[in-house]
Amino acid sequence: MSTRTRCILVLALFIGALSSQNSSIAAPADSITLYTPYTKISVPPGESIDYTIDVINNSHKKQNVDILIAGLPKGWNYTLKSGGWTVSQISVLPGERKDLNLAMVVPQQVNKGTYYFSVQAKGFTSMPLAVNVSQQGTFKTEFTTGQANMQGLANANFTFSAKLKNQTAEKQLYALMADLPAGWAVTFKSSYNQVTSVEVEANNTADLTIEVNPPDNIDAGTYEIPVRAVTKATSANLSLQVVITGTYSMELTTPSGLLSTDLTAGESKKVELLVRNTGSSDLSNIKLSASSPTNWNITFEPQQIDKLLAKSDTKVIATIKAYKNAIPGDYASSFNAQTLEANVQTQFRFTVKTAMLWGWIGVLIIVAAAGGVYYMFRKYGRR
């Protein structure tokens, strides 16, 4: 081989080696690419974020890539997974891509604003990401209901559905309590079980049922029922409102409470009655009636009470006329007081006696019969 040929061969080998060296140095700059379509998103505090990140190998050889998360704000926790495994390094074949899942939760205790961080393929490239926190973070508990006002009678049960949301960064055990007017009762239920406390994980919500029972004879009106959920770290209040339309009930009696009397056949007798409104609402147009024995007559004065206030009473005079041929003995009658809202029925008993004239006539008949016997004895007794 000539000297010239050897020189050309050495120069070619040198140029090839230099070209190969330059190629190996330049390759890392663009051999790995990181990609996700959502590089800037807006979420509220407490929201979960899931990024799908592609690691793309643009080179002609396998690449082992170390993945780092840099610049993430303090208190923001994350997990980095691929194929169901938590990873920090991933291997990608030439011309292929691998998927990474980056999951994180925006803390509840965070200020409103935009937060920047990056996903890095160490020694290759970096992908900047941004999260805009759309609201000012909170450190509180929310106690809410979709329907805070209910209306009904005093003997009704009022059932409210409520949500207790733990917006703190830790699990909380809430004691449940209510500030009640005298005679009221409140029951808390979770998953159909009666409870006095409930445990709620951070950033989770518990569904509660609140049953409110008023006293039976409470006056009509609007009542506030303050309910609280309390822990050592936080608390929340919920104001429930119950509107009592009142109860409707009556009593029909006499001033003495005695529900019987004596009378003579064919004669009339007046009996004083009391119609008492024992409910918590006013009553109107109370009609009075009676079911009487055959051929008896019973009337009322007044026949109708236009209005009777709650917890009050009024007098009614019942006039009872017994049948003239009524046989002496006991008789019963039903006295009724009725409105659209309530009615009451009271049993009244009457003892019928014969008239005084017939009593004397009976005595005279007995005396006459005795005299006749005596006369007959005197006249015929010695024969």
mmCIF file of N, CA, C and O in Angstrom, residues 241-283:
data_model
loop_
_atom_site.group_PDB
_atom_site.id
_atom_site.type_symbol
_atom_site.label_atom_id
_atom_site.label_comp_id
_atom_site.label_asym_id
_atom_site.label_seq_id
_atom_site.Cartn_x
_atom_site.Cartn_y
_atom_site.Cartn_z
ATOM 1 N N GLN A 241 -85.333 25.056 60.307
ATOM 2 C CA GLN A 241 -86.527 25.818 60.678
ATOM 3 C C GLN A 241 -87.763 24.926 60.548
ATOM 4 O O GLN A 241 -87.980 24.297 59.510
ATOM 5 N N VAL A 242 -88.546 24.882 61.614
ATOM 6 C CA VAL A 242 -89.776 24.095 61.638
ATOM 7 C C VAL A 242 -90.954 25.045 61.853
ATOM 8 O O VAL A 242 -90.965 25.817 62.814
ATOM 9 N N VAL A 243 -91.915 24.994 60.959
ATOM 10 C CA VAL A 243 -93.123 25.822 61.055
ATOM 11 C C VAL A 243 -94.275 24.927 61.504
ATOM 12 O O VAL A 243 -94.688 24.020 60.782
ATOM 13 N N ILE A 244 -94.769 25.173 62.717
ATOM 14 C CA ILE A 244 -95.873 24.389 63.278
ATOM 15 C C ILE A 244 -97.183 25.082 62.933
ATOM 16 O O ILE A 244 -97.402 26.247 63.289
ATOM 17 N N THR A 245 -98.028 24.376 62.209
ATOM 18 C CA THR A 245 -99.337 24.942 61.870
ATOM 19 C C THR A 245 -100.351 24.686 62.975
ATOM 20 O O THR A 245 -101.473 25.168 62.910
ATOM 21 N N GLY A 246 -99.992 23.922 64.008
ATOM 22 C CA GLY A 246 -100.862 23.694 65.142
ATOM 23 C C GLY A 246 -101.543 22.348 65.113
ATOM 24 O O GLY A 246 -101.599 21.677 64.093
ATOM 25 N N THR A 247 -102.108 21.977 66.279
ATOM 26 C CA THR A 247 -102.889 20.747 66.380
ATOM 27 C C THR A 247 -104.357 21.107 66.547
ATOM 28 O O THR A 247 -104.704 22.193 67.012
ATOM 29 N N TYR A 248 -105.223 20.182 66.145
ATOM 30 C CA TYR A 248 -106.659 20.393 66.228
ATOM 31 C C TYR A 248 -107.275 19.289 67.078
ATOM 32 O O TYR A 248 -107.244 18.118 66.695
ATOM 33 N N SER A 249 -107.817 19.667 68.224
ATOM 34 C CA SER A 249 -108.495 18.688 69.078
ATOM 35 C C SER A 249 -109.480 19.424 69.979
ATOM 36 O O SER A 249 -109.289 20.604 70.307
ATOM 37 N N MET A 250 -110.542 18.694 70.388
ATOM 38 C CA MET A 250 -111.599 19.275 71.220
ATOM 39 C C MET A 250 -111.981 18.324 72.337
ATOM 40 O O MET A 250 -111.730 17.110 72.253
ATOM 41 N N GLU A 251 -112.628 18.884 73.328
ATOM 42 C CA GLU A 251 -113.220 18.107 74.416
ATOM 43 C C GLU A 251 -114.634 18.625 74.649
ATOM 44 O O GLU A 251 -114.864 19.830 74.673
ATOM 45 N N LEU A 252 -115.594 17.715 74.809
ATOM 46 C CA LEU A 252 -116.992 18.059 75.091
ATOM 47 C C LEU A 252 -117.364 17.426 76.413
ATOM 48 O O LEU A 252 -117.394 16.208 76.548
ATOM 49 N N THR A 253 -117.657 18.263 77.406
ATOM 50 C CA THR A 253 -117.904 17.769 78.754
ATOM 51 C C THR A 253 -118.873 18.713 79.463
ATOM 52 O O THR A 253 -119.556 19.514 78.811
ATOM 53 N N THR A 254 -118.954 18.600 80.789
ATOM 54 C CA THR A 254 -119.748 19.508 81.611
ATOM 55 C C THR A 254 -118.811 20.222 82.586
ATOM 56 O O THR A 254 -117.683 19.772 82.795
ATOM 57 N N PRO A 255 -119.224 21.332 83.187
ATOM 58 C CA PRO A 255 -118.351 22.031 84.137
ATOM 59 C C PRO A 255 -117.895 21.140 85.287
ATOM 60 O O PRO A 255 -116.777 21.272 85.775
ATOM 61 N N SER A 256 -118.734 20.207 85.717
ATOM 62 C CA SER A 256 -118.378 19.330 86.829
ATOM 63 C C SER A 256 -117.710 18.038 86.355
ATOM 64 O O SER A 256 -117.144 17.296 87.158
ATOM 65 N N GLY A 257 -117.801 17.765 85.065
ATOM 66 C CA GLY A 257 -117.282 16.513 84.535
ATOM 67 C C GLY A 257 -118.273 15.373 84.603
ATOM 68 O O GLY A 257 -118.013 14.274 84.097
ATOM 69 N N LEU A 258 -119.454 15.588 85.227
ATOM 70 C CA LEU A 258 -120.481 14.560 85.350
ATOM 71 C C LEU A 258 -121.262 14.459 84.051
ATOM 72 O O LEU A 258 -121.792 15.454 83.558
ATOM 73 N N LEU A 259 -121.359 13.270 83.503
ATOM 74 C CA LEU A 259 -121.995 13.071 82.204
ATOM 75 C C LEU A 259 -123.275 12.256 82.340
ATOM 76 O O LEU A 259 -123.539 11.341 81.565
ATOM 77 N N SER A 260 -124.109 12.601 83.343
ATOM 78 C CA SER A 260 -125.398 11.928 83.533
ATOM 79 C C SER A 260 -126.328 12.864 84.286
ATOM 80 O O SER A 260 -125.888 13.789 84.974
ATOM 81 N N THR A 261 -127.638 12.606 84.147
ATOM 82 C CA THR A 261 -128.626 13.404 84.869
ATOM 83 C C THR A 261 -129.936 12.624 84.948
ATOM 84 O O THR A 261 -130.117 11.614 84.262
ATOM 85 N N ASP A 262 -130.838 13.109 85.810
ATOM 86 C CA ASP A 262 -132.172 12.511 85.954
ATOM 87 C C ASP A 262 -133.195 13.412 85.300
ATOM 88 O O ASP A 262 -133.048 14.640 85.286
ATOM 89 N N LEU A 263 -134.248 12.812 84.792
ATOM 90 C CA LEU A 263 -135.365 13.602 84.283
ATOM 91 C C LEU A 263 -136.622 12.737 84.280
ATOM 92 O O LEU A 263 -136.556 11.515 84.411
ATOM 93 N N THR A 264 -137.742 13.425 84.124
ATOM 94 C CA THR A 264 -139.044 12.758 84.173
ATOM 95 C C THR A 264 -139.574 12.571 82.769
ATOM 96 O O THR A 264 -139.398 13.450 81.916
ATOM 97 N N ALA A 265 -140.199 11.471 82.492
ATOM 98 C CA ALA A 265 -140.774 11.207 81.180
ATOM 99 C C ALA A 265 -141.727 12.323 80.794
ATOM 100 O O ALA A 265 -142.555 12.760 81.600
ATOM 101 N N GLY A 266 -141.580 12.792 79.533
ATOM 102 C CA GLY A 266 -142.454 13.838 79.028
ATOM 103 C C GLY A 266 -142.019 15.231 79.393
ATOM 104 O O GLY A 266 -142.586 16.197 78.881
ATOM 105 N N GLU A 267 -141.000 15.388 80.232
ATOM 106 C CA GLU A 267 -140.551 16.714 80.644
ATOM 107 C C GLU A 267 -139.203 17.060 80.005
ATOM 108 O O GLU A 267 -138.494 16.204 79.489
ATOM 109 N N SER A 268 -138.846 18.358 80.041
ATOM 110 C CA SER A 268 -137.586 18.860 79.495
ATOM 111 C C SER A 268 -136.628 19.235 80.617
ATOM 112 O O SER A 268 -137.059 19.622 81.705
ATOM 113 N N LYS A 269 -135.338 19.132 80.295
ATOM 114 C CA LYS A 269 -134.314 19.528 81.257
ATOM 115 C C LYS A 269 -133.137 20.142 80.521
ATOM 116 O O LYS A 269 -132.733 19.667 79.465
ATOM 117 N N LYS A 270 -132.602 21.235 81.092
ATOM 118 C CA LYS A 270 -131.449 21.900 80.501
ATOM 119 C C LYS A 270 -130.165 21.422 81.190
ATOM 120 O O LYS A 270 -130.106 21.343 82.414
ATOM 121 N N VAL A 271 -129.175 21.113 80.360
ATOM 122 C CA VAL A 271 -127.877 20.659 80.865
ATOM 123 C C VAL A 271 -126.792 21.584 80.302
ATOM 124 O O VAL A 271 -126.745 21.850 79.098
ATOM 125 N N GLU A 272 -125.934 22.080 81.184
ATOM 126 C CA GLU A 272 -124.852 22.966 80.756
ATOM 127 C C GLU A 272 -123.645 22.133 80.311
ATOM 128 O O GLU A 272 -123.156 21.265 81.052
ATOM 129 N N LEU A 273 -123.167 22.399 79.091
ATOM 130 C CA LEU A 273 -122.011 21.703 78.535
ATOM 131 C C LEU A 273 -120.853 22.671 78.337
ATOM 132 O O LEU A 273 -121.046 23.891 78.249
ATOM 133 N N LEU A 274 -119.639 22.127 78.243
ATOM 134 C CA LEU A 274 -118.440 22.902 77.908
ATOM 135 C C LEU A 274 -117.808 22.324 76.650
ATOM 136 O O LEU A 274 -117.539 21.112 76.588
ATOM 137 N N VAL A 275 -117.585 23.179 75.654
ATOM 138 C CA VAL A 275 -116.807 22.798 74.476
ATOM 139 C C VAL A 275 -115.423 23.431 74.661
ATOM 140 O O VAL A 275 -115.294 24.656 74.714
ATOM 141 N N ARG A 276 -114.406 22.579 74.769
ATOM 142 C CA ARG A 276 -113.050 23.064 75.075
ATOM 143 C C ARG A 276 -112.121 22.768 73.898
ATOM 144 O O ARG A 276 -112.048 21.639 73.412
ATOM 145 N N ASN A 277 -111.399 23.811 73.430
ATOM 146 C CA ASN A 277 -110.389 23.656 72.369
ATOM 147 C C ASN A 277 -109.070 23.272 73.033
ATOM 148 O O ASN A 277 -108.386 24.098 73.621
ATOM 149 N N THR A 278 -108.711 21.997 72.944
ATOM 150 C CA THR A 278 -107.488 21.509 73.589
ATOM 151 C C THR A 278 -106.287 21.507 72.637
ATOM 152 O O THR A 278 -105.200 21.088 73.023
ATOM 153 N N GLY A 279 -106.476 21.967 71.397
ATOM 154 C CA GLY A 279 -105.378 22.018 70.437
ATOM 155 C C GLY A 279 -104.621 23.326 70.529
ATOM 156 O O GLY A 279 -104.858 24.158 71.406
ATOM 157 N N SER A 280 -103.694 23.510 69.583
ATOM 158 C CA SER A 280 -102.880 24.726 69.564
ATOM 159 C C SER A 280 -103.282 25.685 68.454
ATOM 160 O O SER A 280 -102.627 26.709 68.244
ATOM 161 N N SER A 281 -104.363 25.373 67.731
ATOM 162 C CA SER A 281 -104.867 26.250 66.673
ATOM 163 C C SER A 281 -106.327 26.581 66.932
ATOM 164 O O SER A 281 -107.059 25.797 67.566
ATOM 165 N N ASP A 282 -106.755 27.726 66.430
ATOM 166 C CA ASP A 282 -108.151 28.130 66.585
ATOM 167 C C ASP A 282 -109.062 27.211 65.765
ATOM 168 O O ASP A 282 -108.656 26.677 64.725
ATOM 169 N N LEU A 283 -110.295 27.052 66.248
ATOM 170 C CA LEU A 283 -111.293 26.246 65.550
ATOM 171 C C LEU A 283 -112.455 27.139 65.133
ATOM 172 O O LEU A 283 -112.838 28.062 65.861
#
